[in-house]
Short mmCIF file of N, CA and C in Angstrom, two decimals:
data_model
loop_
_atom_site.label_atom_id
_atom_site.label_comp_id
_atom_site.label_asym_id
_atom_site.label_seq_id
_atom_site.Cartn_x
_atom_site.Cartn_y
_atom_site.Cartn_z
N MET A 1335 1.15 -10.43 29.26
CA MET A 1335 2.57 -10.53 29.41
C MET A 1335 2.82 -12.10 29.55
N ASP A 1336 3.87 -12.41 28.76
CA ASP A 1336 4.15 -14.00 29.01
C ASP A 1336 5.21 -13.92 30.21
N ARG A 1337 6.03 -13.19 30.27
CA ARG A 1337 6.86 -13.10 31.18
C ARG A 1337 7.29 -11.54 31.68
N TYR A 1338 7.71 -11.61 33.06
CA TYR A 1338 7.97 -10.00 33.39
C TYR A 1338 8.71 -10.22 34.77
N ARG A 1339 9.62 -9.13 34.83
CA ARG A 1339 10.55 -8.99 36.12
C ARG A 1339 10.41 -7.38 36.41
N PHE A 1340 10.45 -7.34 37.79
CA PHE A 1340 10.59 -6.06 38.26
C PHE A 1340 12.14 -5.89 38.74
N ASN A 1341 12.84 -4.80 38.41
CA ASN A 1341 14.05 -4.53 38.83
C ASN A 1341 14.20 -3.14 39.52
N ALA A 1342 15.22 -2.41 40.00
CA ALA A 1342 15.52 -1.37 40.51
C ALA A 1342 14.90 -0.18 39.63
N GLY A 1343 15.15 -0.32 38.17
CA GLY A 1343 14.87 0.64 37.25
C GLY A 1343 13.34 0.56 36.72
N GLY A 1344 12.74 -0.28 36.84
CA GLY A 1344 11.44 -0.57 36.57
C GLY A 1344 10.90 -1.74 36.03
N LEU A 1345 10.22 -2.18 34.91
CA LEU A 1345 9.62 -3.50 34.67
C LEU A 1345 9.98 -3.74 33.10
N THR A 1346 10.43 -5.09 33.17
CA THR A 1346 10.81 -5.44 31.89
C THR A 1346 9.86 -6.90 31.57
N ALA A 1347 9.30 -6.81 30.35
CA ALA A 1347 8.27 -7.98 30.11
C ALA A 1347 8.32 -8.35 28.57
N GLN A 1348 8.23 -9.74 28.42
CA GLN A 1348 7.95 -10.48 27.13
C GLN A 1348 6.56 -10.33 26.98
N THR A 1349 6.23 -9.85 25.92
CA THR A 1349 4.75 -9.52 25.59
C THR A 1349 4.36 -9.45 23.94
N ARG A 1350 3.16 -9.35 23.88
CA ARG A 1350 2.62 -9.29 22.52
C ARG A 1350 1.73 -7.94 22.51
N ILE A 1351 1.96 -6.98 21.78
CA ILE A 1351 1.18 -5.84 21.74
C ILE A 1351 0.34 -5.77 20.41
N LYS A 1352 -0.83 -5.24 20.61
CA LYS A 1352 -1.77 -4.88 19.42
C LYS A 1352 -2.23 -3.57 19.80
N VAL A 1353 -1.93 -2.73 18.91
CA VAL A 1353 -2.30 -1.37 18.97
C VAL A 1353 -2.79 -0.68 17.83
N LYS A 1354 -3.98 0.05 17.87
CA LYS A 1354 -4.54 0.93 16.93
C LYS A 1354 -4.66 2.26 17.42
N THR A 1355 -4.02 3.25 16.55
CA THR A 1355 -3.60 4.47 16.96
C THR A 1355 -3.38 5.54 15.96
N GLY A 1356 -3.20 6.72 16.00
CA GLY A 1356 -2.91 7.86 15.03
C GLY A 1356 -1.76 8.43 15.87
N ILE A 1357 -0.47 8.52 15.38
CA ILE A 1357 0.50 9.30 15.90
C ILE A 1357 1.22 9.93 14.78
N GLY A 1358 1.60 11.30 15.12
CA GLY A 1358 2.12 12.21 14.20
C GLY A 1358 1.27 12.34 12.69
N PRO A 1359 1.62 11.97 11.47
CA PRO A 1359 0.81 11.81 10.33
C PRO A 1359 0.20 10.55 10.06
N VAL A 1360 0.28 9.58 11.05
CA VAL A 1360 -0.22 8.23 10.86
C VAL A 1360 -1.65 8.25 11.43
N ARG A 1361 -2.65 7.80 10.64
CA ARG A 1361 -3.94 7.62 11.02
C ARG A 1361 -4.52 6.32 10.65
N ASP A 1362 -5.36 5.88 11.46
CA ASP A 1362 -5.93 4.45 11.48
C ASP A 1362 -4.78 3.45 11.53
N GLY A 1363 -3.81 3.75 12.44
CA GLY A 1363 -2.65 2.71 12.34
C GLY A 1363 -3.02 1.64 13.24
N ALA A 1364 -2.27 0.48 12.62
CA ALA A 1364 -2.35 -0.75 13.41
C ALA A 1364 -1.37 -1.59 13.25
N ILE A 1365 -0.97 -2.30 14.46
CA ILE A 1365 0.44 -3.02 14.70
C ILE A 1365 0.13 -4.05 15.72
N ALA A 1366 0.65 -5.30 15.40
CA ALA A 1366 0.61 -6.42 16.27
C ALA A 1366 2.03 -6.98 16.24
N ALA A 1367 2.66 -6.97 17.40
CA ALA A 1367 4.23 -7.35 17.34
C ALA A 1367 4.44 -8.00 18.83
N ASP A 1368 5.25 -8.91 18.62
CA ASP A 1368 6.03 -9.82 20.04
C ASP A 1368 7.30 -9.12 20.03
N GLY A 1369 7.82 -8.92 21.34
CA GLY A 1369 8.98 -8.55 21.78
C GLY A 1369 9.11 -8.13 23.25
N GLN A 1370 10.16 -7.30 23.66
CA GLN A 1370 10.27 -6.89 25.03
C GLN A 1370 10.00 -5.53 25.21
N LEU A 1371 8.85 -5.36 26.47
CA LEU A 1371 8.66 -4.05 26.70
C LEU A 1371 9.29 -3.60 27.96
N ARG A 1372 10.03 -2.60 27.88
CA ARG A 1372 10.77 -1.99 29.15
C ARG A 1372 9.96 -0.69 29.55
N VAL A 1373 9.56 -0.54 30.78
CA VAL A 1373 9.27 0.78 31.51
C VAL A 1373 10.04 1.08 32.75
N ALA A 1374 10.75 2.20 32.52
CA ALA A 1374 11.51 2.67 33.50
C ALA A 1374 11.90 4.20 33.63
N ASN A 1375 11.85 4.76 34.64
CA ASN A 1375 12.02 6.26 34.83
C ASN A 1375 11.09 7.04 34.03
N GLY A 1376 9.91 6.57 33.89
CA GLY A 1376 9.05 7.25 33.32
C GLY A 1376 9.09 7.07 31.66
N ALA A 1377 9.74 6.11 31.03
CA ALA A 1377 10.01 5.87 29.73
C ALA A 1377 9.55 4.68 29.53
N ILE A 1378 9.22 4.47 28.14
CA ILE A 1378 8.71 3.16 27.50
C ILE A 1378 9.60 2.88 26.41
N ALA A 1379 9.85 1.59 26.25
CA ALA A 1379 10.66 1.18 25.13
C ALA A 1379 10.08 -0.12 24.75
N PHE A 1380 10.02 -0.46 23.47
CA PHE A 1380 9.53 -1.76 22.84
C PHE A 1380 10.43 -2.24 21.63
N THR A 1381 11.11 -3.54 22.06
CA THR A 1381 11.89 -3.93 20.96
C THR A 1381 11.31 -5.13 20.49
N ALA A 1382 10.98 -5.14 19.29
CA ALA A 1382 10.19 -6.29 18.48
C ALA A 1382 11.27 -7.51 18.45
N SER A 1383 10.78 -8.69 18.55
CA SER A 1383 11.62 -9.81 18.34
C SER A 1383 11.60 -10.38 16.90
N HIS A 1384 10.74 -9.83 16.06
CA HIS A 1384 10.69 -10.16 14.79
C HIS A 1384 9.69 -9.35 14.04
N CYS A 1385 9.52 -9.41 12.70
CA CYS A 1385 8.84 -8.30 11.70
C CYS A 1385 7.40 -8.29 12.28
N ALA A 1386 6.85 -7.00 12.19
CA ALA A 1386 5.46 -6.88 12.67
C ALA A 1386 4.59 -6.22 11.61
N PRO A 1387 3.41 -6.97 11.53
CA PRO A 1387 2.54 -6.26 10.43
C PRO A 1387 1.83 -5.00 10.91
N VAL A 1388 2.02 -3.92 9.90
CA VAL A 1388 1.55 -2.76 10.19
C VAL A 1388 0.71 -2.12 9.06
N SER A 1389 -0.42 -1.65 9.41
CA SER A 1389 -1.20 -0.73 8.28
C SER A 1389 -1.67 0.39 8.61
N GLY A 1390 -2.26 1.29 7.85
CA GLY A 1390 -2.68 2.56 8.36
C GLY A 1390 -2.71 3.53 7.09
N ARG A 1391 -2.67 4.87 7.25
CA ARG A 1391 -2.48 5.73 6.20
C ARG A 1391 -1.77 6.94 6.71
N LEU A 1392 -1.19 7.82 5.73
CA LEU A 1392 -0.59 9.37 5.90
C LEU A 1392 -1.36 10.14 5.73
N GLU A 1393 -1.69 11.07 6.52
CA GLU A 1393 -2.54 12.18 6.37
C GLU A 1393 -1.62 13.23 6.19
N LEU A 1394 -1.71 13.71 4.92
CA LEU A 1394 -0.80 14.84 4.39
C LEU A 1394 -1.61 15.79 3.74
N GLY A 1395 -2.85 16.03 4.01
CA GLY A 1395 -3.81 17.00 3.36
C GLY A 1395 -3.99 16.37 2.01
N ALA A 1396 -3.92 16.96 0.89
CA ALA A 1396 -4.17 16.65 -0.52
C ALA A 1396 -3.24 15.84 -0.95
N ASN A 1397 -2.06 15.43 -0.25
CA ASN A 1397 -0.91 14.82 -0.68
C ASN A 1397 -0.89 13.52 0.22
N SER A 1398 -2.00 12.93 0.88
CA SER A 1398 -2.07 11.70 1.62
C SER A 1398 -1.80 10.63 1.05
N VAL A 1399 -1.27 9.40 1.65
CA VAL A 1399 -1.14 8.13 1.01
C VAL A 1399 -2.22 7.21 1.90
N GLU A 1400 -2.58 6.30 1.12
CA GLU A 1400 -3.71 5.64 1.53
C GLU A 1400 -3.38 3.98 1.56
N ALA A 1401 -3.88 3.14 2.34
CA ALA A 1401 -3.84 1.71 2.49
C ALA A 1401 -2.44 1.30 2.34
N VAL A 1402 -1.76 1.88 3.24
CA VAL A 1402 -0.32 1.57 3.50
C VAL A 1402 -0.33 0.17 4.33
N GLU A 1403 0.33 -0.79 3.97
CA GLU A 1403 0.69 -2.05 4.51
C GLU A 1403 2.01 -2.32 4.39
N THR A 1404 2.86 -2.79 5.49
CA THR A 1404 4.29 -3.09 5.55
C THR A 1404 4.48 -4.08 6.81
N GLN A 1405 5.61 -4.65 6.79
CA GLN A 1405 6.05 -5.22 8.05
C GLN A 1405 7.40 -4.30 8.26
N LEU A 1406 7.13 -4.03 9.51
CA LEU A 1406 8.16 -3.41 10.34
C LEU A 1406 9.06 -4.35 11.19
N CYS A 1407 10.55 -4.20 10.80
CA CYS A 1407 11.58 -5.21 11.24
C CYS A 1407 12.56 -4.61 12.14
N PRO A 1408 12.91 -5.50 13.05
CA PRO A 1408 13.87 -5.09 14.25
C PRO A 1408 15.35 -4.59 13.71
N THR A 1409 15.70 -3.46 14.25
CA THR A 1409 17.33 -3.11 13.49
C THR A 1409 18.16 -3.16 14.78
N GLY A 1410 17.98 -3.57 15.85
CA GLY A 1410 18.82 -3.79 16.85
C GLY A 1410 18.44 -2.71 18.18
N ALA A 1411 17.78 -1.64 17.54
CA ALA A 1411 17.39 -0.53 18.57
C ALA A 1411 15.93 -0.76 18.84
N PRO A 1412 15.30 -0.25 19.93
CA PRO A 1412 14.02 -0.29 20.19
C PRO A 1412 13.15 0.03 18.98
N LEU A 1413 12.06 -0.57 18.65
CA LEU A 1413 11.24 -0.27 17.63
C LEU A 1413 10.50 0.94 17.99
N PHE A 1414 10.17 1.30 19.30
CA PHE A 1414 9.41 2.38 19.56
C PHE A 1414 9.86 2.64 21.02
N THR A 1415 9.96 4.08 21.34
CA THR A 1415 10.20 4.57 22.43
C THR A 1415 9.30 5.79 22.82
N LEU A 1416 9.01 5.99 23.96
CA LEU A 1416 8.00 7.21 24.39
C LEU A 1416 8.53 7.56 25.65
N ALA A 1417 8.85 8.92 26.01
CA ALA A 1417 9.29 9.47 27.11
C ALA A 1417 9.07 11.08 27.02
N LYS A 1418 8.29 11.35 28.31
CA LYS A 1418 7.88 12.69 28.52
C LYS A 1418 7.19 13.43 27.13
N GLY A 1419 6.54 12.36 26.59
CA GLY A 1419 5.60 12.92 25.56
C GLY A 1419 6.27 12.78 24.10
N ASP A 1420 7.61 12.67 24.01
CA ASP A 1420 8.37 12.57 23.00
C ASP A 1420 8.38 11.19 22.63
N TRP A 1421 8.38 10.80 21.17
CA TRP A 1421 8.31 9.35 20.64
C TRP A 1421 9.41 9.40 19.64
N HIS A 1422 9.73 7.99 19.37
CA HIS A 1422 10.60 7.69 18.33
C HIS A 1422 10.37 6.41 17.76
N ILE A 1423 10.42 6.04 16.33
CA ILE A 1423 10.09 4.93 15.90
C ILE A 1423 11.21 4.54 14.79
N ARG A 1424 11.93 3.49 15.03
CA ARG A 1424 13.19 2.83 14.22
C ARG A 1424 12.92 1.60 13.60
N ALA A 1425 12.81 1.26 12.34
CA ALA A 1425 12.59 -0.04 11.90
C ALA A 1425 13.15 -0.27 10.60
N ASP A 1426 13.28 -1.31 9.96
CA ASP A 1426 13.52 -1.69 8.62
C ASP A 1426 11.98 -2.19 8.09
N ALA A 1427 11.76 -1.87 6.83
CA ALA A 1427 10.49 -1.96 6.42
C ALA A 1427 10.56 -3.12 5.23
N LYS A 1428 9.52 -4.20 5.09
CA LYS A 1428 9.66 -5.01 3.91
C LYS A 1428 8.27 -5.32 3.64
N ALA A 1429 8.02 -5.65 2.16
CA ALA A 1429 6.57 -5.80 1.74
C ALA A 1429 5.66 -4.76 2.04
N LEU A 1430 6.27 -3.56 1.57
CA LEU A 1430 5.54 -2.34 1.76
C LEU A 1430 4.62 -2.29 0.32
N SER A 1431 3.47 -2.07 0.49
CA SER A 1431 2.39 -1.48 -0.53
C SER A 1431 1.64 -0.12 0.19
N ALA A 1432 1.24 0.63 -0.84
CA ALA A 1432 0.55 1.71 -0.70
C ALA A 1432 -0.22 2.49 -1.76
N LYS A 1433 -1.27 2.95 -1.67
CA LYS A 1433 -1.73 3.99 -2.80
C LYS A 1433 -1.63 5.33 -2.63
N VAL A 1434 -1.28 6.15 -3.71
CA VAL A 1434 -0.92 7.41 -3.72
C VAL A 1434 -1.84 8.18 -4.63
N PRO A 1435 -3.05 8.47 -4.03
CA PRO A 1435 -4.20 8.92 -5.00
C PRO A 1435 -3.68 10.17 -5.77
N PHE A 1436 -3.11 11.31 -5.23
CA PHE A 1436 -2.67 12.51 -5.57
C PHE A 1436 -1.85 12.30 -6.77
N LEU A 1437 -0.83 11.27 -6.93
CA LEU A 1437 -0.18 11.03 -7.99
C LEU A 1437 -0.70 9.83 -9.22
N GLN A 1438 -1.83 9.20 -8.69
CA GLN A 1438 -2.69 8.39 -9.29
C GLN A 1438 -1.47 7.05 -9.51
N ALA A 1439 -1.10 6.85 -8.55
CA ALA A 1439 -0.05 5.46 -8.50
C ALA A 1439 -0.24 4.54 -7.34
N ALA A 1440 0.55 3.56 -7.25
CA ALA A 1440 0.48 2.59 -6.22
C ALA A 1440 1.79 1.90 -6.20
N ILE A 1441 2.17 1.77 -4.92
CA ILE A 1441 3.73 1.34 -4.78
C ILE A 1441 3.44 -0.22 -4.18
N SER A 1442 4.23 -1.19 -4.65
CA SER A 1442 4.18 -2.44 -4.31
C SER A 1442 5.64 -3.16 -4.09
N GLN A 1443 5.74 -4.28 -3.42
CA GLN A 1443 7.22 -4.84 -3.39
C GLN A 1443 8.20 -3.96 -2.74
N GLY A 1444 7.70 -3.04 -1.89
CA GLY A 1444 8.55 -2.11 -1.42
C GLY A 1444 9.43 -2.64 -0.16
N ALA A 1445 10.70 -1.90 0.19
CA ALA A 1445 11.59 -2.14 1.23
C ALA A 1445 12.19 -0.85 1.52
N GLY A 1446 12.47 -0.69 2.90
CA GLY A 1446 13.18 0.52 2.97
C GLY A 1446 13.41 0.65 4.66
N ARG A 1447 13.76 1.95 5.17
CA ARG A 1447 13.97 2.13 6.65
C ARG A 1447 13.19 3.28 7.08
N LEU A 1448 12.82 3.29 8.44
CA LEU A 1448 12.04 4.31 8.86
C LEU A 1448 12.74 4.82 10.18
N ASP A 1449 12.86 6.07 10.27
CA ASP A 1449 13.56 6.70 11.50
C ASP A 1449 12.86 7.80 11.71
N LEU A 1450 11.90 7.89 12.46
CA LEU A 1450 10.83 9.13 12.61
C LEU A 1450 10.51 9.40 14.11
N GLY A 1451 10.35 10.48 14.53
CA GLY A 1451 9.93 10.93 15.91
C GLY A 1451 9.45 12.41 16.00
N ALA A 1452 9.05 12.67 17.35
CA ALA A 1452 8.70 13.84 17.64
C ALA A 1452 9.20 14.31 19.05
N ILE A 1453 9.77 15.61 18.94
CA ILE A 1453 10.28 16.12 20.31
C ILE A 1453 9.69 17.37 20.38
N LYS A 1454 9.02 17.41 21.70
CA LYS A 1454 8.15 18.62 21.92
C LYS A 1454 6.99 18.91 20.95
N GLY A 1455 6.60 17.77 20.30
CA GLY A 1455 5.42 18.04 19.31
C GLY A 1455 6.17 18.32 17.84
N ARG A 1456 7.22 18.43 17.68
CA ARG A 1456 7.98 18.56 16.23
C ARG A 1456 8.46 17.43 15.69
N LEU A 1457 7.73 17.26 14.49
CA LEU A 1457 8.04 15.87 13.82
C LEU A 1457 9.39 16.00 13.07
N ALA A 1458 10.24 14.96 13.06
CA ALA A 1458 11.41 15.00 12.44
C ALA A 1458 12.02 13.53 12.18
N GLY A 1459 12.62 13.34 11.11
CA GLY A 1459 13.25 12.24 10.81
C GLY A 1459 13.36 11.84 9.26
N THR A 1460 13.70 10.68 8.90
CA THR A 1460 13.79 10.29 7.49
C THR A 1460 12.83 9.02 7.20
N LEU A 1461 12.54 8.71 5.95
CA LEU A 1461 12.03 7.61 5.41
C LEU A 1461 12.73 7.22 4.23
N ALA A 1462 13.15 6.05 3.90
CA ALA A 1462 13.94 5.72 2.80
C ALA A 1462 13.19 4.58 2.07
N LEU A 1463 12.88 4.48 0.96
CA LEU A 1463 12.55 3.57 0.13
C LEU A 1463 13.59 2.85 -0.64
N THR A 1464 14.26 1.79 -0.26
CA THR A 1464 15.36 1.42 -1.03
C THR A 1464 15.27 0.53 -2.30
N SER A 1465 13.99 0.12 -2.22
CA SER A 1465 13.40 -0.49 -3.57
C SER A 1465 11.80 -0.67 -3.58
N GLY A 1466 11.41 -0.76 -4.66
CA GLY A 1466 9.85 -0.70 -4.87
C GLY A 1466 9.42 -0.71 -6.33
N THR A 1467 8.24 -0.93 -6.55
CA THR A 1467 7.57 -0.93 -7.98
C THR A 1467 6.46 0.12 -7.80
N VAL A 1468 6.68 1.04 -8.82
CA VAL A 1468 5.39 1.97 -8.94
C VAL A 1468 4.81 1.71 -10.24
N ALA A 1469 3.28 1.66 -9.88
CA ALA A 1469 2.31 1.47 -11.20
C ALA A 1469 1.40 2.49 -11.19
N ASP A 1470 1.04 2.74 -12.55
CA ASP A 1470 -0.07 3.85 -12.83
C ASP A 1470 -1.48 3.46 -12.42
N THR A 1471 -2.01 4.05 -11.71
CA THR A 1471 -3.46 3.72 -11.42
C THR A 1471 -4.54 4.60 -12.04
N GLY A 1472 -4.05 5.71 -12.92
CA GLY A 1472 -4.79 6.51 -13.37
C GLY A 1472 -5.93 5.73 -14.57
N ALA A 1473 -7.00 6.54 -15.01
CA ALA A 1473 -7.76 5.90 -16.06
C ALA A 1473 -7.16 5.65 -17.28
N ASP A 1474 -6.41 6.49 -17.73
CA ASP A 1474 -5.72 6.15 -18.91
C ASP A 1474 -4.12 6.12 -18.50
N LEU A 1475 -3.83 4.93 -18.99
CA LEU A 1475 -2.40 4.52 -18.82
C LEU A 1475 -1.23 5.61 -19.21
N ARG A 1476 -0.56 5.98 -18.25
CA ARG A 1476 0.60 7.06 -18.50
C ARG A 1476 1.95 6.49 -18.67
N PHE A 1477 2.32 5.31 -17.79
CA PHE A 1477 3.61 4.68 -17.86
C PHE A 1477 3.27 3.28 -17.23
N ASN A 1478 4.34 2.50 -17.93
CA ASN A 1478 4.28 0.95 -17.40
C ASN A 1478 5.05 0.87 -15.90
N PRO A 1479 4.80 0.08 -15.15
CA PRO A 1479 5.50 -0.19 -13.93
C PRO A 1479 6.95 0.39 -13.96
N VAL A 1480 7.50 0.96 -12.99
CA VAL A 1480 8.76 1.27 -12.98
C VAL A 1480 9.32 1.00 -11.57
N GLN A 1481 10.71 0.82 -11.35
CA GLN A 1481 11.39 0.81 -10.21
C GLN A 1481 11.61 2.04 -9.59
N ALA A 1482 11.57 2.17 -8.27
CA ALA A 1482 11.80 3.52 -7.58
C ALA A 1482 12.55 3.27 -6.23
N THR A 1483 13.35 4.22 -5.82
CA THR A 1483 14.00 4.51 -4.72
C THR A 1483 13.49 5.90 -4.47
N ALA A 1484 13.50 6.34 -3.07
CA ALA A 1484 13.23 7.45 -2.54
C ALA A 1484 13.88 7.66 -1.18
N GLN A 1485 14.08 9.03 -0.88
CA GLN A 1485 14.64 9.18 0.42
C GLN A 1485 13.77 10.77 0.99
N ALA A 1486 13.06 10.54 1.92
CA ALA A 1486 12.30 11.62 2.39
C ALA A 1486 12.75 12.19 3.60
N ARG A 1487 12.77 13.45 3.96
CA ARG A 1487 13.09 13.96 5.27
C ARG A 1487 12.17 14.90 5.61
N VAL A 1488 11.69 14.92 6.92
CA VAL A 1488 10.73 15.81 7.47
C VAL A 1488 11.14 16.58 8.80
N SER A 1489 10.92 17.81 8.68
CA SER A 1489 11.34 18.73 9.87
C SER A 1489 10.37 19.64 10.15
N GLY A 1490 9.51 19.34 11.17
CA GLY A 1490 8.20 19.89 11.58
C GLY A 1490 7.08 19.82 10.40
N ASP A 1491 6.71 20.87 9.81
CA ASP A 1491 5.69 20.93 8.56
C ASP A 1491 6.36 20.71 7.38
N VAL A 1492 7.58 20.60 7.27
CA VAL A 1492 8.23 20.46 5.90
C VAL A 1492 8.75 19.04 5.59
N TRP A 1493 8.24 18.72 4.47
CA TRP A 1493 8.65 17.22 3.88
C TRP A 1493 9.49 17.59 2.61
N ARG A 1494 10.70 16.97 2.39
CA ARG A 1494 11.27 17.01 1.51
C ARG A 1494 11.83 15.49 0.96
N ALA A 1495 11.78 15.31 -0.42
CA ALA A 1495 11.77 13.96 -0.99
C ALA A 1495 12.60 14.05 -2.19
N ASP A 1496 13.47 12.94 -2.37
CA ASP A 1496 14.31 12.95 -3.71
C ASP A 1496 13.90 11.45 -4.00
N ILE A 1497 13.28 11.29 -5.31
CA ILE A 1497 12.77 10.13 -5.79
C ILE A 1497 13.43 9.81 -7.07
N THR A 1498 13.87 8.66 -7.22
CA THR A 1498 14.54 8.07 -8.65
C THR A 1498 13.68 7.06 -9.06
N VAL A 1499 13.20 7.05 -10.28
CA VAL A 1499 12.44 6.09 -10.97
C VAL A 1499 13.34 5.67 -12.16
N ALA A 1500 12.97 4.21 -12.61
CA ALA A 1500 13.74 3.55 -13.69
C ALA A 1500 13.06 2.42 -14.31
N ASP A 1501 13.13 2.48 -15.58
CA ASP A 1501 12.44 1.21 -16.27
C ASP A 1501 13.16 -0.17 -16.02
N PRO A 1502 12.37 -1.02 -15.41
CA PRO A 1502 12.82 -2.52 -15.37
C PRO A 1502 13.09 -3.06 -16.68
N PRO A 1503 13.65 -4.12 -16.73
CA PRO A 1503 14.68 -4.60 -15.86
C PRO A 1503 16.16 -4.29 -15.93
N ALA A 1504 16.43 -3.72 -17.08
CA ALA A 1504 17.67 -3.01 -17.31
C ALA A 1504 18.11 -1.78 -16.76
N ALA A 1505 17.06 -0.88 -16.37
CA ALA A 1505 17.14 0.32 -15.70
C ALA A 1505 17.90 1.18 -16.50
N ARG A 1506 17.86 1.29 -17.98
CA ARG A 1506 18.79 2.03 -18.74
C ARG A 1506 18.64 3.43 -18.71
N SER A 1507 17.35 3.86 -18.49
CA SER A 1507 17.05 5.06 -18.20
C SER A 1507 16.54 5.37 -16.88
N ALA A 1508 16.81 6.46 -16.28
CA ALA A 1508 16.26 7.04 -15.06
C ALA A 1508 15.81 8.42 -14.83
N ARG A 1509 14.94 8.77 -13.92
CA ARG A 1509 14.65 10.06 -13.68
C ARG A 1509 14.78 10.45 -12.37
N ALA A 1510 15.18 11.61 -11.99
CA ALA A 1510 15.02 12.15 -10.59
C ALA A 1510 14.23 13.08 -10.39
N ILE A 1511 13.53 13.24 -9.19
CA ILE A 1511 12.62 14.05 -8.94
C ILE A 1511 12.60 14.59 -7.48
N SER A 1512 12.79 15.85 -7.36
CA SER A 1512 13.01 16.54 -5.86
C SER A 1512 11.35 17.12 -5.67
N ALA A 1513 11.14 17.06 -4.47
CA ALA A 1513 9.80 17.68 -4.15
C ALA A 1513 10.00 18.16 -2.67
N THR A 1514 9.22 19.22 -2.47
CA THR A 1514 9.21 19.74 -1.05
C THR A 1514 7.75 20.02 -0.78
N MET A 1515 7.11 19.48 0.42
CA MET A 1515 5.87 19.90 0.81
C MET A 1515 5.89 20.38 2.03
N VAL A 1516 5.19 21.82 1.88
CA VAL A 1516 5.00 22.50 3.42
C VAL A 1516 3.56 22.56 3.43
N ARG A 1517 2.99 22.12 4.39
CA ARG A 1517 1.52 22.12 4.53
C ARG A 1517 0.86 23.43 3.89
N PRO A 1518 0.02 23.34 3.01
CA PRO A 1518 -0.89 22.13 2.64
C PRO A 1518 -0.58 21.76 1.17
N GLY A 1519 0.53 22.24 0.53
CA GLY A 1519 0.85 21.70 -0.81
C GLY A 1519 2.35 21.49 -1.22
N TRP A 1520 2.43 20.94 -2.51
CA TRP A 1520 3.95 20.78 -3.05
C TRP A 1520 4.28 21.84 -3.66
N ALA A 1521 5.84 21.78 -3.83
CA ALA A 1521 6.51 22.74 -4.71
C ALA A 1521 7.44 21.69 -5.23
N ARG A 1522 7.27 21.62 -6.55
CA ARG A 1522 8.18 20.41 -7.17
C ARG A 1522 9.23 20.81 -7.96
N SER A 1523 10.53 20.54 -8.02
CA SER A 1523 11.26 20.93 -9.16
C SER A 1523 11.26 19.98 -10.22
N PRO A 1524 11.51 20.50 -11.46
CA PRO A 1524 11.62 19.60 -12.68
C PRO A 1524 12.03 18.20 -12.63
N SER A 1525 11.76 17.23 -13.11
CA SER A 1525 12.53 15.93 -13.19
C SER A 1525 13.74 16.10 -14.03
N THR A 1526 14.80 15.41 -13.70
CA THR A 1526 15.79 15.47 -14.44
C THR A 1526 16.42 14.17 -14.85
N PRO A 1527 16.89 13.76 -15.73
CA PRO A 1527 17.42 12.50 -16.11
C PRO A 1527 18.81 12.06 -15.38
N VAL A 1528 18.96 11.21 -14.82
CA VAL A 1528 20.22 10.60 -14.31
C VAL A 1528 20.77 9.66 -14.80
N SER A 1529 22.08 9.44 -14.83
CA SER A 1529 22.70 8.30 -15.45
C SER A 1529 23.12 7.21 -14.22
#
């Protein structure tokens, strides 16, 4: 801790954290961040002072996402809170990359938002991909790189995602895909063209 002070409510400190952990669906997670740590009334809050590098993987059974790397950036709210076993992560994300083996695809140059937490062990929140490039990683080329946006919502064991992909650079055509995952598998609606 670089600087700290005690007050009536608890402890406030400017510090650097390095954490390796698994929380919720995150496995082999690692983050290094500078910011303000506040401990008060049995609760912990960490507010990052700038973007923090993060890596790990999402364990979703057959639909897992590997080699996730990004930078989580401040939103004005604490990046991480923990109180009475309940946790919450809020951040903007940039420089996102990941491998999605079950789709034989990889994401790069991604940006988005993360608002995810657990109350009494029940996972809930949203993950948004506001921009990103998706490339085919299959043995036989199925598609050229496309631009993608996505909005995923989780409630307990149910994940729902709406994904839109478009051909760059003019994005003349686009396809929308909706998918719902309930452990352990996916139920996907047909993709539909969007204008």
